[in-house]
CSV table of C-alpha atoms in Angstrom, one decimal:
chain,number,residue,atom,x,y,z
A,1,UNK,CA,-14.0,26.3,-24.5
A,2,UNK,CA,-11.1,25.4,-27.0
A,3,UNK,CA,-9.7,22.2,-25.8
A,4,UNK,CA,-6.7,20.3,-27.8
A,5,UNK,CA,-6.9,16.4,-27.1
A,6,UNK,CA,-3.5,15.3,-28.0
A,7,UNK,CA,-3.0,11.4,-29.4
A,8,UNK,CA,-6.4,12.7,-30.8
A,9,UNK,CA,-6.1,10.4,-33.9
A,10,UNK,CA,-6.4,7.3,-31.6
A,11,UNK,CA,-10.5,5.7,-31.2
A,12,UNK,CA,-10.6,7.6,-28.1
A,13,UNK,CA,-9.5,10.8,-28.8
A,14,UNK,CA,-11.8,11.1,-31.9
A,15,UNK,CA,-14.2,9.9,-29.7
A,16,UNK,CA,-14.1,12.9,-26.9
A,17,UNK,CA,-13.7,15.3,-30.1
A,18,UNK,CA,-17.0,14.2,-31.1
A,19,UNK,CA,-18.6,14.7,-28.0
A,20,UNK,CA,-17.1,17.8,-27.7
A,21,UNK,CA,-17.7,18.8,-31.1
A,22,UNK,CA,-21.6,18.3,-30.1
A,23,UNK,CA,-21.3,20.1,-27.3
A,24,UNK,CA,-20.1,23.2,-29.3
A,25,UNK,CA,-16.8,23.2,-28.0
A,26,UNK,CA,-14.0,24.2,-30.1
A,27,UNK,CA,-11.8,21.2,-30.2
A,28,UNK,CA,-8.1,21.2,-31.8
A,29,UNK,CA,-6.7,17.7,-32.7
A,30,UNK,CA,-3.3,17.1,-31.9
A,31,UNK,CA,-0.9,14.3,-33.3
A,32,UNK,CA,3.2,14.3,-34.1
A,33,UNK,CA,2.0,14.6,-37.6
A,34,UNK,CA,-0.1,17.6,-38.6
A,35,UNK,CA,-1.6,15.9,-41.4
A,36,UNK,CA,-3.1,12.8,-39.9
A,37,UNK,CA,-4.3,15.6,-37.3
A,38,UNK,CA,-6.0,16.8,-39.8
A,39,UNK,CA,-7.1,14.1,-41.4
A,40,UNK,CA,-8.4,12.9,-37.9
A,41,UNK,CA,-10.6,16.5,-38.0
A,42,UNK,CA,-11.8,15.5,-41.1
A,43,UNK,CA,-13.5,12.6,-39.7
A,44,UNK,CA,-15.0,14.2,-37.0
A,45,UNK,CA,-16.6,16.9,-39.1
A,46,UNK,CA,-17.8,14.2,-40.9
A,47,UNK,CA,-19.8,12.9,-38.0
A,48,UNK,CA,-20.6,16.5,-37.0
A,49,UNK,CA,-20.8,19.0,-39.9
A,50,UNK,CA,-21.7,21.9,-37.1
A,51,UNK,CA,-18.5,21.1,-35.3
A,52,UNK,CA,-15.8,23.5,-34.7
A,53,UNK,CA,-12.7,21.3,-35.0
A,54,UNK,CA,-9.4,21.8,-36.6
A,55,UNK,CA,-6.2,19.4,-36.5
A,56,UNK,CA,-2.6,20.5,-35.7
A,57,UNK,CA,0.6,19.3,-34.4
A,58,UNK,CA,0.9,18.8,-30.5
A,59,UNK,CA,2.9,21.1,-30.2
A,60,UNK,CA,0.3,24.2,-31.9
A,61,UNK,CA,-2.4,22.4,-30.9
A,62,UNK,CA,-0.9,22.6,-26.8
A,63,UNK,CA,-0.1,26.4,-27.3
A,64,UNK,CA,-3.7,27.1,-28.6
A,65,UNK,CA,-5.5,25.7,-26.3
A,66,UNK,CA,-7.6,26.8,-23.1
A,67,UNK,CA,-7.3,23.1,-21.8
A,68,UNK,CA,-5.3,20.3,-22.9
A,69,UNK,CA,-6.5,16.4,-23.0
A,70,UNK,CA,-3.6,13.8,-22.8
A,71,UNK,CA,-4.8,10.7,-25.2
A,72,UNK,CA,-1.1,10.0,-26.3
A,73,UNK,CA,-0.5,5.9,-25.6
A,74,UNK,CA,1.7,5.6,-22.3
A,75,UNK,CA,4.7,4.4,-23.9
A,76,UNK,CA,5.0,8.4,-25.2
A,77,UNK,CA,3.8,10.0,-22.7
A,78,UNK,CA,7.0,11.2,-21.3
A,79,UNK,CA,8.3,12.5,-24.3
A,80,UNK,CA,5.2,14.5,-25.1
A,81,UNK,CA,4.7,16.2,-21.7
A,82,UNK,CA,8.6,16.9,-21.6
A,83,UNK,CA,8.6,18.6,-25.1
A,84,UNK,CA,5.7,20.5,-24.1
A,85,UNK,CA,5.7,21.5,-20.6
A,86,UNK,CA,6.3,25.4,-21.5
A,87,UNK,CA,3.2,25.0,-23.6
A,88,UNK,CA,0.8,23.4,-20.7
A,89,UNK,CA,1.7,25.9,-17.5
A,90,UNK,CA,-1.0,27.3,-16.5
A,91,UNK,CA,-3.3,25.3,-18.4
A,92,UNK,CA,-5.7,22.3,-17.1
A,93,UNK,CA,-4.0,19.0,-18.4
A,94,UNK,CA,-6.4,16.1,-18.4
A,95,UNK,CA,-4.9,13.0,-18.5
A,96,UNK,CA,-6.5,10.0,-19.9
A,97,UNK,CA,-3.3,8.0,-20.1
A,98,UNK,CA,-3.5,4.4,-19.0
A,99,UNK,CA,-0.2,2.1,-18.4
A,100,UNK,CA,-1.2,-1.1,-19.5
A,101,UNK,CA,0.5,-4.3,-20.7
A,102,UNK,CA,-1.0,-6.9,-22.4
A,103,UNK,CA,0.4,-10.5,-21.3
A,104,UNK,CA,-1.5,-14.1,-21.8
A,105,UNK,CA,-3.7,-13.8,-18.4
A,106,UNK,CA,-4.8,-10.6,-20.2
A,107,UNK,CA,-4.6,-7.2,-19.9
A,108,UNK,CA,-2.6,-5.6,-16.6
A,109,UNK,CA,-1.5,-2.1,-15.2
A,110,UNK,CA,1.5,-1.6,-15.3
A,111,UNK,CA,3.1,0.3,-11.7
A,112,UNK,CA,4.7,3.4,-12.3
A,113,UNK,CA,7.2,4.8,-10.1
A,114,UNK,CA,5.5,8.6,-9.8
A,115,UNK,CA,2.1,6.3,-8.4
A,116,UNK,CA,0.4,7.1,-11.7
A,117,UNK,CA,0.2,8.5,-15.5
A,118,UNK,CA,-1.4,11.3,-14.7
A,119,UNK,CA,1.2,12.4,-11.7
A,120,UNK,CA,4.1,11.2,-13.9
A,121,UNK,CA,2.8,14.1,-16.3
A,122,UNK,CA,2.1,16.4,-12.9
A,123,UNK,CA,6.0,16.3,-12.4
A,124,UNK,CA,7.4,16.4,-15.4
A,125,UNK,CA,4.6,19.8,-16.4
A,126,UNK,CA,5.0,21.4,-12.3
A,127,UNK,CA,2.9,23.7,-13.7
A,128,UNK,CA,0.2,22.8,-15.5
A,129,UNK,CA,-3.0,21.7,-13.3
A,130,UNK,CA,-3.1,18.1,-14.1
A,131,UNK,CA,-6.3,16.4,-13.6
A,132,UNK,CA,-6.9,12.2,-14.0
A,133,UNK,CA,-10.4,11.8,-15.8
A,134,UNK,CA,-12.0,9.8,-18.6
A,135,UNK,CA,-10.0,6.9,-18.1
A,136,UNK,CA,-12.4,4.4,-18.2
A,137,UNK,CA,-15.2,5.6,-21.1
A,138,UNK,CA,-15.8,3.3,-23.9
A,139,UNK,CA,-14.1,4.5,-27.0
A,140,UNK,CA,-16.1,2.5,-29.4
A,141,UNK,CA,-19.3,4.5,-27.9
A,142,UNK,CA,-17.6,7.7,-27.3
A,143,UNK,CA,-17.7,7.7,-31.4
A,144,UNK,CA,-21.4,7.0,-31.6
A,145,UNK,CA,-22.6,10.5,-31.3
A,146,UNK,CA,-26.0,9.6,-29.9
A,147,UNK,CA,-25.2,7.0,-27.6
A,148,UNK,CA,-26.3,7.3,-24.3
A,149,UNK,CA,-22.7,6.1,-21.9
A,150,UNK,CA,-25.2,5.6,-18.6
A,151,UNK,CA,-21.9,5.7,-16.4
A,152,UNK,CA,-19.7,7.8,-14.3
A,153,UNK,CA,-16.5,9.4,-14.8
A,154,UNK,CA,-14.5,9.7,-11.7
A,155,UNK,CA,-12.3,12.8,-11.8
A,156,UNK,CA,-9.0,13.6,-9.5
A,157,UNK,CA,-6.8,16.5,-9.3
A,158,UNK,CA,-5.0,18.8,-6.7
A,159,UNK,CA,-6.5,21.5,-8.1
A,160,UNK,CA,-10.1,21.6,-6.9
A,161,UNK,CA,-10.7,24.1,-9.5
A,162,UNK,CA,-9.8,22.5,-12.4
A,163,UNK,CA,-11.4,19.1,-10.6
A,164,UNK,CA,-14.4,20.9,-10.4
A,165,UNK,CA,-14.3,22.4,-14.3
A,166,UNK,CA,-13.2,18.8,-15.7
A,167,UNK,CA,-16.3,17.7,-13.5
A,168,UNK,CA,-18.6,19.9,-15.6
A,169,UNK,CA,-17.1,19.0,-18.8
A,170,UNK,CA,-17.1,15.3,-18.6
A,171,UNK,CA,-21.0,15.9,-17.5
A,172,UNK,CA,-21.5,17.1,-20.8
A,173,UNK,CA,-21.1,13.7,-22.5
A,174,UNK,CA,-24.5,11.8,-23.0
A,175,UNK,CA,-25.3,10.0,-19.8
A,176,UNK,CA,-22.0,10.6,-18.0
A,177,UNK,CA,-22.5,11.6,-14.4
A,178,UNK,CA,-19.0,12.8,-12.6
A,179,UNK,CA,-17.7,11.9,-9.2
A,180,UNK,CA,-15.3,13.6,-7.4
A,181,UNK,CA,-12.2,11.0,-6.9
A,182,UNK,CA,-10.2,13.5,-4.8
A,183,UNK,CA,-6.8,14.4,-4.8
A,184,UNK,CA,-4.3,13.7,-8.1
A,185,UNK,CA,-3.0,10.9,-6.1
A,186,UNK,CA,-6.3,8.9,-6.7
A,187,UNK,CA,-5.6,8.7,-10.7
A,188,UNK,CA,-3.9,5.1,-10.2
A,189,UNK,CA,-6.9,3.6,-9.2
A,190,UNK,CA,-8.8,4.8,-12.1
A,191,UNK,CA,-6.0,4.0,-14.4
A,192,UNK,CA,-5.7,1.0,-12.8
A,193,UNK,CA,-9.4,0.0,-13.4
A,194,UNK,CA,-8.9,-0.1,-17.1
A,195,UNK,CA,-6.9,-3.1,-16.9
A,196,UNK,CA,-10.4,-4.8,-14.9
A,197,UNK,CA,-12.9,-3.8,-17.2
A,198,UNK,CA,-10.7,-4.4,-20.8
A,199,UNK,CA,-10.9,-7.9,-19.7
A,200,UNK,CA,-14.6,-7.8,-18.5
A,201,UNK,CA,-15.2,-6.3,-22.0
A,202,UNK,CA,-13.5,-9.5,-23.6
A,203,UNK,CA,-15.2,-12.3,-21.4
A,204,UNK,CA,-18.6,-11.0,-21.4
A,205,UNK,CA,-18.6,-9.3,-25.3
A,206,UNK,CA,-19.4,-5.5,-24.5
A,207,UNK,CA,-18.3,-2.5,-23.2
A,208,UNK,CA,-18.3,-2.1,-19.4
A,209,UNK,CA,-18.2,1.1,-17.4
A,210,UNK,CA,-18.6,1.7,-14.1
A,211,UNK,CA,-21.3,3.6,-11.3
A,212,UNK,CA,-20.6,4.1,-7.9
A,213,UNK,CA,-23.5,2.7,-6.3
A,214,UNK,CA,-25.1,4.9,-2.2
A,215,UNK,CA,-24.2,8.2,-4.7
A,216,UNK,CA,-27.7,9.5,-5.4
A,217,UNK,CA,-27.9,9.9,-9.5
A,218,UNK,CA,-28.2,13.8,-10.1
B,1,UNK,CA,-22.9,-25.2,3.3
B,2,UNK,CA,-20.5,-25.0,6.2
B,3,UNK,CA,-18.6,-21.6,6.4
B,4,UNK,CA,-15.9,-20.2,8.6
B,5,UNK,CA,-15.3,-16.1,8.6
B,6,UNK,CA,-11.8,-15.9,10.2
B,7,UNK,CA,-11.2,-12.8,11.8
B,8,UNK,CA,-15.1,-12.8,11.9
B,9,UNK,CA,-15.1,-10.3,15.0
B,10,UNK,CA,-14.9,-7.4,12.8
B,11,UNK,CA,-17.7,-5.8,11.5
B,12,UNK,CA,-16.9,-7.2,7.7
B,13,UNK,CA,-17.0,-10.4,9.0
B,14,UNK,CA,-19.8,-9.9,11.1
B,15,UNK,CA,-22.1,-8.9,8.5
B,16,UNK,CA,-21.4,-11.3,6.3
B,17,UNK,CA,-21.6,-13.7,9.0
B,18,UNK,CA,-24.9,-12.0,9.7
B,19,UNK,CA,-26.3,-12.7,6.1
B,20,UNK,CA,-25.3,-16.6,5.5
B,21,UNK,CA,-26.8,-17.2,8.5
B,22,UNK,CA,-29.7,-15.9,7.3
B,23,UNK,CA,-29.3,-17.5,3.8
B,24,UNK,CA,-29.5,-20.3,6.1
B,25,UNK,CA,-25.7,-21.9,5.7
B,26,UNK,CA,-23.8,-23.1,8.7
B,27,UNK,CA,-21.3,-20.3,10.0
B,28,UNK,CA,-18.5,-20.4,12.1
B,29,UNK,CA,-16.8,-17.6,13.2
B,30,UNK,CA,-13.3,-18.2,13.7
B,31,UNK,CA,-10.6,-15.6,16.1
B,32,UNK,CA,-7.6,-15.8,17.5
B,33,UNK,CA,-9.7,-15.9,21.0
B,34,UNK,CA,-12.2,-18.5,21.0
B,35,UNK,CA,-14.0,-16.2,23.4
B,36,UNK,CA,-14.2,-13.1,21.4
B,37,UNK,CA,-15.3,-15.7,18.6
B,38,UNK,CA,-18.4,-17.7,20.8
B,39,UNK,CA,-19.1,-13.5,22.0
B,40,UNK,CA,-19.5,-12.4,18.2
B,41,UNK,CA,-21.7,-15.7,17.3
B,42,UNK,CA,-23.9,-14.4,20.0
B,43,UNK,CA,-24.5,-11.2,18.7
B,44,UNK,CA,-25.0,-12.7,15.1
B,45,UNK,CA,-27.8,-15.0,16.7
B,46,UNK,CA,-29.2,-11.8,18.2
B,47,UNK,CA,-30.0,-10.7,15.0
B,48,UNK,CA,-30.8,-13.9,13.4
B,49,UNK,CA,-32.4,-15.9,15.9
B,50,UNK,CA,-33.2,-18.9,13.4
B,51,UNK,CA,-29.0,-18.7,12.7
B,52,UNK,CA,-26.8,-21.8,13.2
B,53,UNK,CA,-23.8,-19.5,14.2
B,54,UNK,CA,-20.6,-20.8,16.8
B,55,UNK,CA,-17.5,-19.4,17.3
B,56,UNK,CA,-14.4,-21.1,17.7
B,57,UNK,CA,-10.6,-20.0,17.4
B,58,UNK,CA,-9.8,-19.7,13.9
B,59,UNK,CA,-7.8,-23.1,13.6
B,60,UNK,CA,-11.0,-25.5,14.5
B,61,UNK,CA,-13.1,-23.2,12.8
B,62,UNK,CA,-10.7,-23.5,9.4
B,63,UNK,CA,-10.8,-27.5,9.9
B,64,UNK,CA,-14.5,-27.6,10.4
B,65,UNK,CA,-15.5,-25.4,7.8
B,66,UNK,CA,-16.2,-26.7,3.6
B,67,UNK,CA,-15.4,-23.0,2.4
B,68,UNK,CA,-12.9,-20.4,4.7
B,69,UNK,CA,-13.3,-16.8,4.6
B,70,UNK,CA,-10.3,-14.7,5.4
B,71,UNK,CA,-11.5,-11.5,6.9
B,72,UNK,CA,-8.4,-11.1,8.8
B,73,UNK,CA,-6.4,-7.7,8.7
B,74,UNK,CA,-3.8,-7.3,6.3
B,75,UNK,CA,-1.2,-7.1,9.4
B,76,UNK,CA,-2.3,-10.2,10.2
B,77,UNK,CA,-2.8,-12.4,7.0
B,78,UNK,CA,0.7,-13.7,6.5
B,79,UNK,CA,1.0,-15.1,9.9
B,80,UNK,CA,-2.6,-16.2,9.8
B,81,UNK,CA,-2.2,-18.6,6.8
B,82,UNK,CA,0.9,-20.0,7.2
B,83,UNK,CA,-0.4,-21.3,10.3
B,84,UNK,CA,-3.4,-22.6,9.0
B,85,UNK,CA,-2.3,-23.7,5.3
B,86,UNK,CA,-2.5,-27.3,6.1
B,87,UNK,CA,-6.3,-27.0,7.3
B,88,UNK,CA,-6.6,-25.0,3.8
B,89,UNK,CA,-6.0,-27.6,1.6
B,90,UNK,CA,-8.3,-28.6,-0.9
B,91,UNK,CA,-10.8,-26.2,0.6
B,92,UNK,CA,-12.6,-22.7,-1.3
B,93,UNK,CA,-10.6,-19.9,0.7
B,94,UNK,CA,-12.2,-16.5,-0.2
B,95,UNK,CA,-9.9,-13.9,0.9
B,96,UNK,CA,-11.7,-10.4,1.5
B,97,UNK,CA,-8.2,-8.8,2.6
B,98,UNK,CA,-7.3,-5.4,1.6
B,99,UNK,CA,-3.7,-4.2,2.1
B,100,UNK,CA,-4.5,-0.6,3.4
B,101,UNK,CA,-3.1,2.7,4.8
B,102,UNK,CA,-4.3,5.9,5.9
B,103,UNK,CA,-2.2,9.0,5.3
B,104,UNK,CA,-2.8,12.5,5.3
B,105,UNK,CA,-4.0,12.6,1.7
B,106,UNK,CA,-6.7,9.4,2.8
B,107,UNK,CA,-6.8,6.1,2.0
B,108,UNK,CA,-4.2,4.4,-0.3
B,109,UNK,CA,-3.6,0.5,-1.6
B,110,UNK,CA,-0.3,-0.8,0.1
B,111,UNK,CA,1.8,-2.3,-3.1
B,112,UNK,CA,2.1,-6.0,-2.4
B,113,UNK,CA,5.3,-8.0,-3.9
B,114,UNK,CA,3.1,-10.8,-4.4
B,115,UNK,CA,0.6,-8.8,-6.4
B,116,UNK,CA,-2.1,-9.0,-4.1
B,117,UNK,CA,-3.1,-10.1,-1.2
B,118,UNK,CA,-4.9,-12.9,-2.6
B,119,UNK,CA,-1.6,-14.3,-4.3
B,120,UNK,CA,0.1,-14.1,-1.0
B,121,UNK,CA,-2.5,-16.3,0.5
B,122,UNK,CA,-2.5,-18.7,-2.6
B,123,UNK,CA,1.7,-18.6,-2.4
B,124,UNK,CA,1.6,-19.3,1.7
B,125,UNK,CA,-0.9,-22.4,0.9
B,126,UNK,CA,-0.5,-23.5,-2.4
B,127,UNK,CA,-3.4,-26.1,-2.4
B,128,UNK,CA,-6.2,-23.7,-1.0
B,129,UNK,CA,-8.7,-23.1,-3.6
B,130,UNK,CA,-8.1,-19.1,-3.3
B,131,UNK,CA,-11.0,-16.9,-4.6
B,132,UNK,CA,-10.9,-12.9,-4.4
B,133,UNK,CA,-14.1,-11.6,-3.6
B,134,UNK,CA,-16.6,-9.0,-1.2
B,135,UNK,CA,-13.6,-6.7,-1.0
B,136,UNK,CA,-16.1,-3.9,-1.9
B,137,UNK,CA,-19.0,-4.3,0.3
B,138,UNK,CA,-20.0,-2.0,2.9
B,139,UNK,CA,-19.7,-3.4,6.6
B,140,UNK,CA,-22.1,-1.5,7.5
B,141,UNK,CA,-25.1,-2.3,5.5
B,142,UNK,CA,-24.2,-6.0,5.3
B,143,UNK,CA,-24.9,-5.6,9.1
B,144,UNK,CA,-28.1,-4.5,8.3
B,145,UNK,CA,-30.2,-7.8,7.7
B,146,UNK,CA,-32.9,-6.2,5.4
B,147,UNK,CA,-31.0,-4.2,3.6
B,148,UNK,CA,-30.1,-4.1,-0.5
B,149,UNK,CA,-26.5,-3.4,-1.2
B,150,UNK,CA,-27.8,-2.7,-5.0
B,151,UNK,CA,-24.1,-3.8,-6.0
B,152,UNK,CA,-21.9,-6.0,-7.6
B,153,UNK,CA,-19.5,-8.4,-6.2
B,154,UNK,CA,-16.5,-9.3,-8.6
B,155,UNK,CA,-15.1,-12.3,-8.1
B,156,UNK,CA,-11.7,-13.6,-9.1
B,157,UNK,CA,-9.6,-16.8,-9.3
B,158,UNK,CA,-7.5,-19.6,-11.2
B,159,UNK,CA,-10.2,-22.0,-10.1
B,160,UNK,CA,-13.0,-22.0,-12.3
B,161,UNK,CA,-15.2,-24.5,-10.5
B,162,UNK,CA,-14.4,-22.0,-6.9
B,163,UNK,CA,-15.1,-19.3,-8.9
B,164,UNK,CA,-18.3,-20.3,-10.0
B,165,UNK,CA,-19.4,-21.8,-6.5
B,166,UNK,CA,-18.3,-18.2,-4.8
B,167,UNK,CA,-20.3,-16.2,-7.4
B,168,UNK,CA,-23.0,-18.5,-6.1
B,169,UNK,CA,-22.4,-17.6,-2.6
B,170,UNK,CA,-21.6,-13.9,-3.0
B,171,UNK,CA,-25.7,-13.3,-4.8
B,172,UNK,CA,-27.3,-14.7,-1.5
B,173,UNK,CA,-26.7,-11.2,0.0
B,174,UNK,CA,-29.8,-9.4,-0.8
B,175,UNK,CA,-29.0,-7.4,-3.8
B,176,UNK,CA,-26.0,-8.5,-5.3
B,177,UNK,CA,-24.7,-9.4,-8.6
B,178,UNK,CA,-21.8,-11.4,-9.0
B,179,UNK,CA,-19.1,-10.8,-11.9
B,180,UNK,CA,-16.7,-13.0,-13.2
B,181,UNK,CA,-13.8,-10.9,-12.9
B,182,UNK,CA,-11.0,-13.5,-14.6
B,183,UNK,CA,-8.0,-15.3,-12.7
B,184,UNK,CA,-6.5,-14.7,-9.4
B,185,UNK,CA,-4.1,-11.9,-10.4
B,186,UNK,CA,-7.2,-9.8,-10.9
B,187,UNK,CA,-7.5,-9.5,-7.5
B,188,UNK,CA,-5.5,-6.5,-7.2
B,189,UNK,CA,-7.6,-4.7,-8.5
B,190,UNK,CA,-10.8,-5.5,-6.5
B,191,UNK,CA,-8.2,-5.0,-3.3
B,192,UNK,CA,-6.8,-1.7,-4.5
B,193,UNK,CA,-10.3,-0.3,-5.2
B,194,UNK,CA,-11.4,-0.5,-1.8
B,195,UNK,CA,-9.1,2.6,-1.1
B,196,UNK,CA,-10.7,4.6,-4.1
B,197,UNK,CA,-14.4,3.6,-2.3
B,198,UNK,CA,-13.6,4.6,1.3
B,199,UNK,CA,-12.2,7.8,0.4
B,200,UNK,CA,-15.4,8.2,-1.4
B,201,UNK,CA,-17.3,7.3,1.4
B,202,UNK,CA,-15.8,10.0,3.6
B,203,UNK,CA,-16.5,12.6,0.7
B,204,UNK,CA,-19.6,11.7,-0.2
B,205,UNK,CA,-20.8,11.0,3.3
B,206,UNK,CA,-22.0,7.5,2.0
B,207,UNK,CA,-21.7,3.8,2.1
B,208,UNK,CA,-20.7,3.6,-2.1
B,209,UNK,CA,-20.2,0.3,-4.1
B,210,UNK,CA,-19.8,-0.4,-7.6
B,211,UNK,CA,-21.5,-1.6,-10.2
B,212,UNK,CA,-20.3,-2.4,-14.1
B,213,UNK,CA,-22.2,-1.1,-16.6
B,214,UNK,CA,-22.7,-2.7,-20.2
B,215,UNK,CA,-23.9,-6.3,-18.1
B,216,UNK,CA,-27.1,-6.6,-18.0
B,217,UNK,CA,-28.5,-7.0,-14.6
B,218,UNK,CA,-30.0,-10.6,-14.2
């Protein structure tokens, strides 16, 4: 599958292209600037000389792709999904975007109108198929290719077809069992979650994920 | 120690009433009827005949008790600590509340002003001891004497010495792993997950729970 992750140039988009890389996908970096996208592919065929990966502008990198990963940070978020909306109908939009603000208690989610990211992008792309996933993997092992995640990604959309295809994707990380989260209306609680395990991360020095425990492990 | 489950008639309350009795602690379940309350302690004894269960409306049980549970319904929380704040004073109040409601699309976290409903509690008796915690465990298998939730309970509050005492408490129940999940106004998130986990249940046909990864289990 060719699949553009856009904001790829950030620790966690490089660290999805590297999975995906390994998983022989064809993977299209995408940033505002065409040479730090490039740059960014560099990188990853650096960690994975058999990797098919290329780096464009969002915009190239939207209209190429079969599927479309949102890594952009929340702040542009609406900007990028307006200015490319023509580009994403049709397509499965995966948003990984987390609204977060970072105050002196710690990290927090911040509330969006629309109920999340993910349906924020829904309205202003009507017709892309926007799914929430990924949210809440650990960049700093995404990039270690070998790495074992031993946690689930929890997936939403209101397109059970594209839930179900962003299902089998995510499954093809290292360890990374998905759950069905349900309709797109779910994505706040998974974006929402980031904010918990950042600061879990900070007071007990690692990188937290999550499992739903009473789901039997495939 | 001595602890009082308000709104300990439901099955939430119940269970967990269910297993300090048989961690051996002194429980009191509190309701508005002291009936319904001495009615529930009965059926707790039932199942834990070596228990030292009463009931009592929730106002004696709040001034007997050293630690207060608040397993009231979200309709009823406001009313229920304001009336009570001067018996919570000084004392650990764990509040398991969890602003819900069902639509058509399932389960979704009511938006509280306050931030949670934690914080409302803490701002209706500002010198309770308030603690978010066991938002996430299943009802039903708590009722279940022998059985392991396999699940962590995360635990939140400004108080670092309540905090402590309740992550304590909360790994009595056979299986469980307490987290230190930071100050108070991380309680919206444990509250707002609850929705994610029940419409997983219904899904999934399941009791589920969570667990962070990246801890390692003690």
């Amino acid at each position: 599958m060719k699949i553009a992750i856009l904001g790829g140039t950030g620790d966690e988009g490089l660290g999805l292209a590297i999975r995906y890389a390994l998983a022989e996908d064809e993977v299209i970096i995408g940033s505002r600037s065409p040479e730090r996208a490039e740059a960014a592919a560099e990188q990853v065929r650096g960690t994975v000389p058999s990797g098919n990966v290329s780096g464009l502008g969002n915009e190239a990198a939207a209209e190429q792709a079969e599927l479309v990963m949102l890594s952009v940070p929340w702040a542009g978020l609406r900007d990028t999904v307006t200015a490319l909306a023509p580009r994403l109908a049709g397509k499965i939009v995966v948003s990984l975007v987390v609204p977060l603000q970072f105050g002196k208690g710690g990290p927090h989610a911040i509330r969006v109108e629309e109920g999340s990211a993910a349906e924020l992008a829904q309205q202003l792309a009507p017709e892309a198929r926007l799914v929430g996933a990924f949210h809440n993997l650990s960049a700093h092992e995404l990039m270690e290719p070998d790495h074992d995640l031993g946690c689930d990604v929890l997936v939403c959309s209101d397109d059970r077809d594209a839930r179900a295809q962003v299902m089998t994707l995510s499954e093809k990380i290292k360890g990374v069992r998905a759950i069905d989260a349900g309709p797109l209306a779910y994505s706040r609680y998974l974006e929402d979650l980031t904010a918990l395990l950042i600061s879990l991360n900070r007071r007990y020095k690692t990188q937290s994920g999550i499992r739903i425990t009473g789901i039997d492990v495939r």
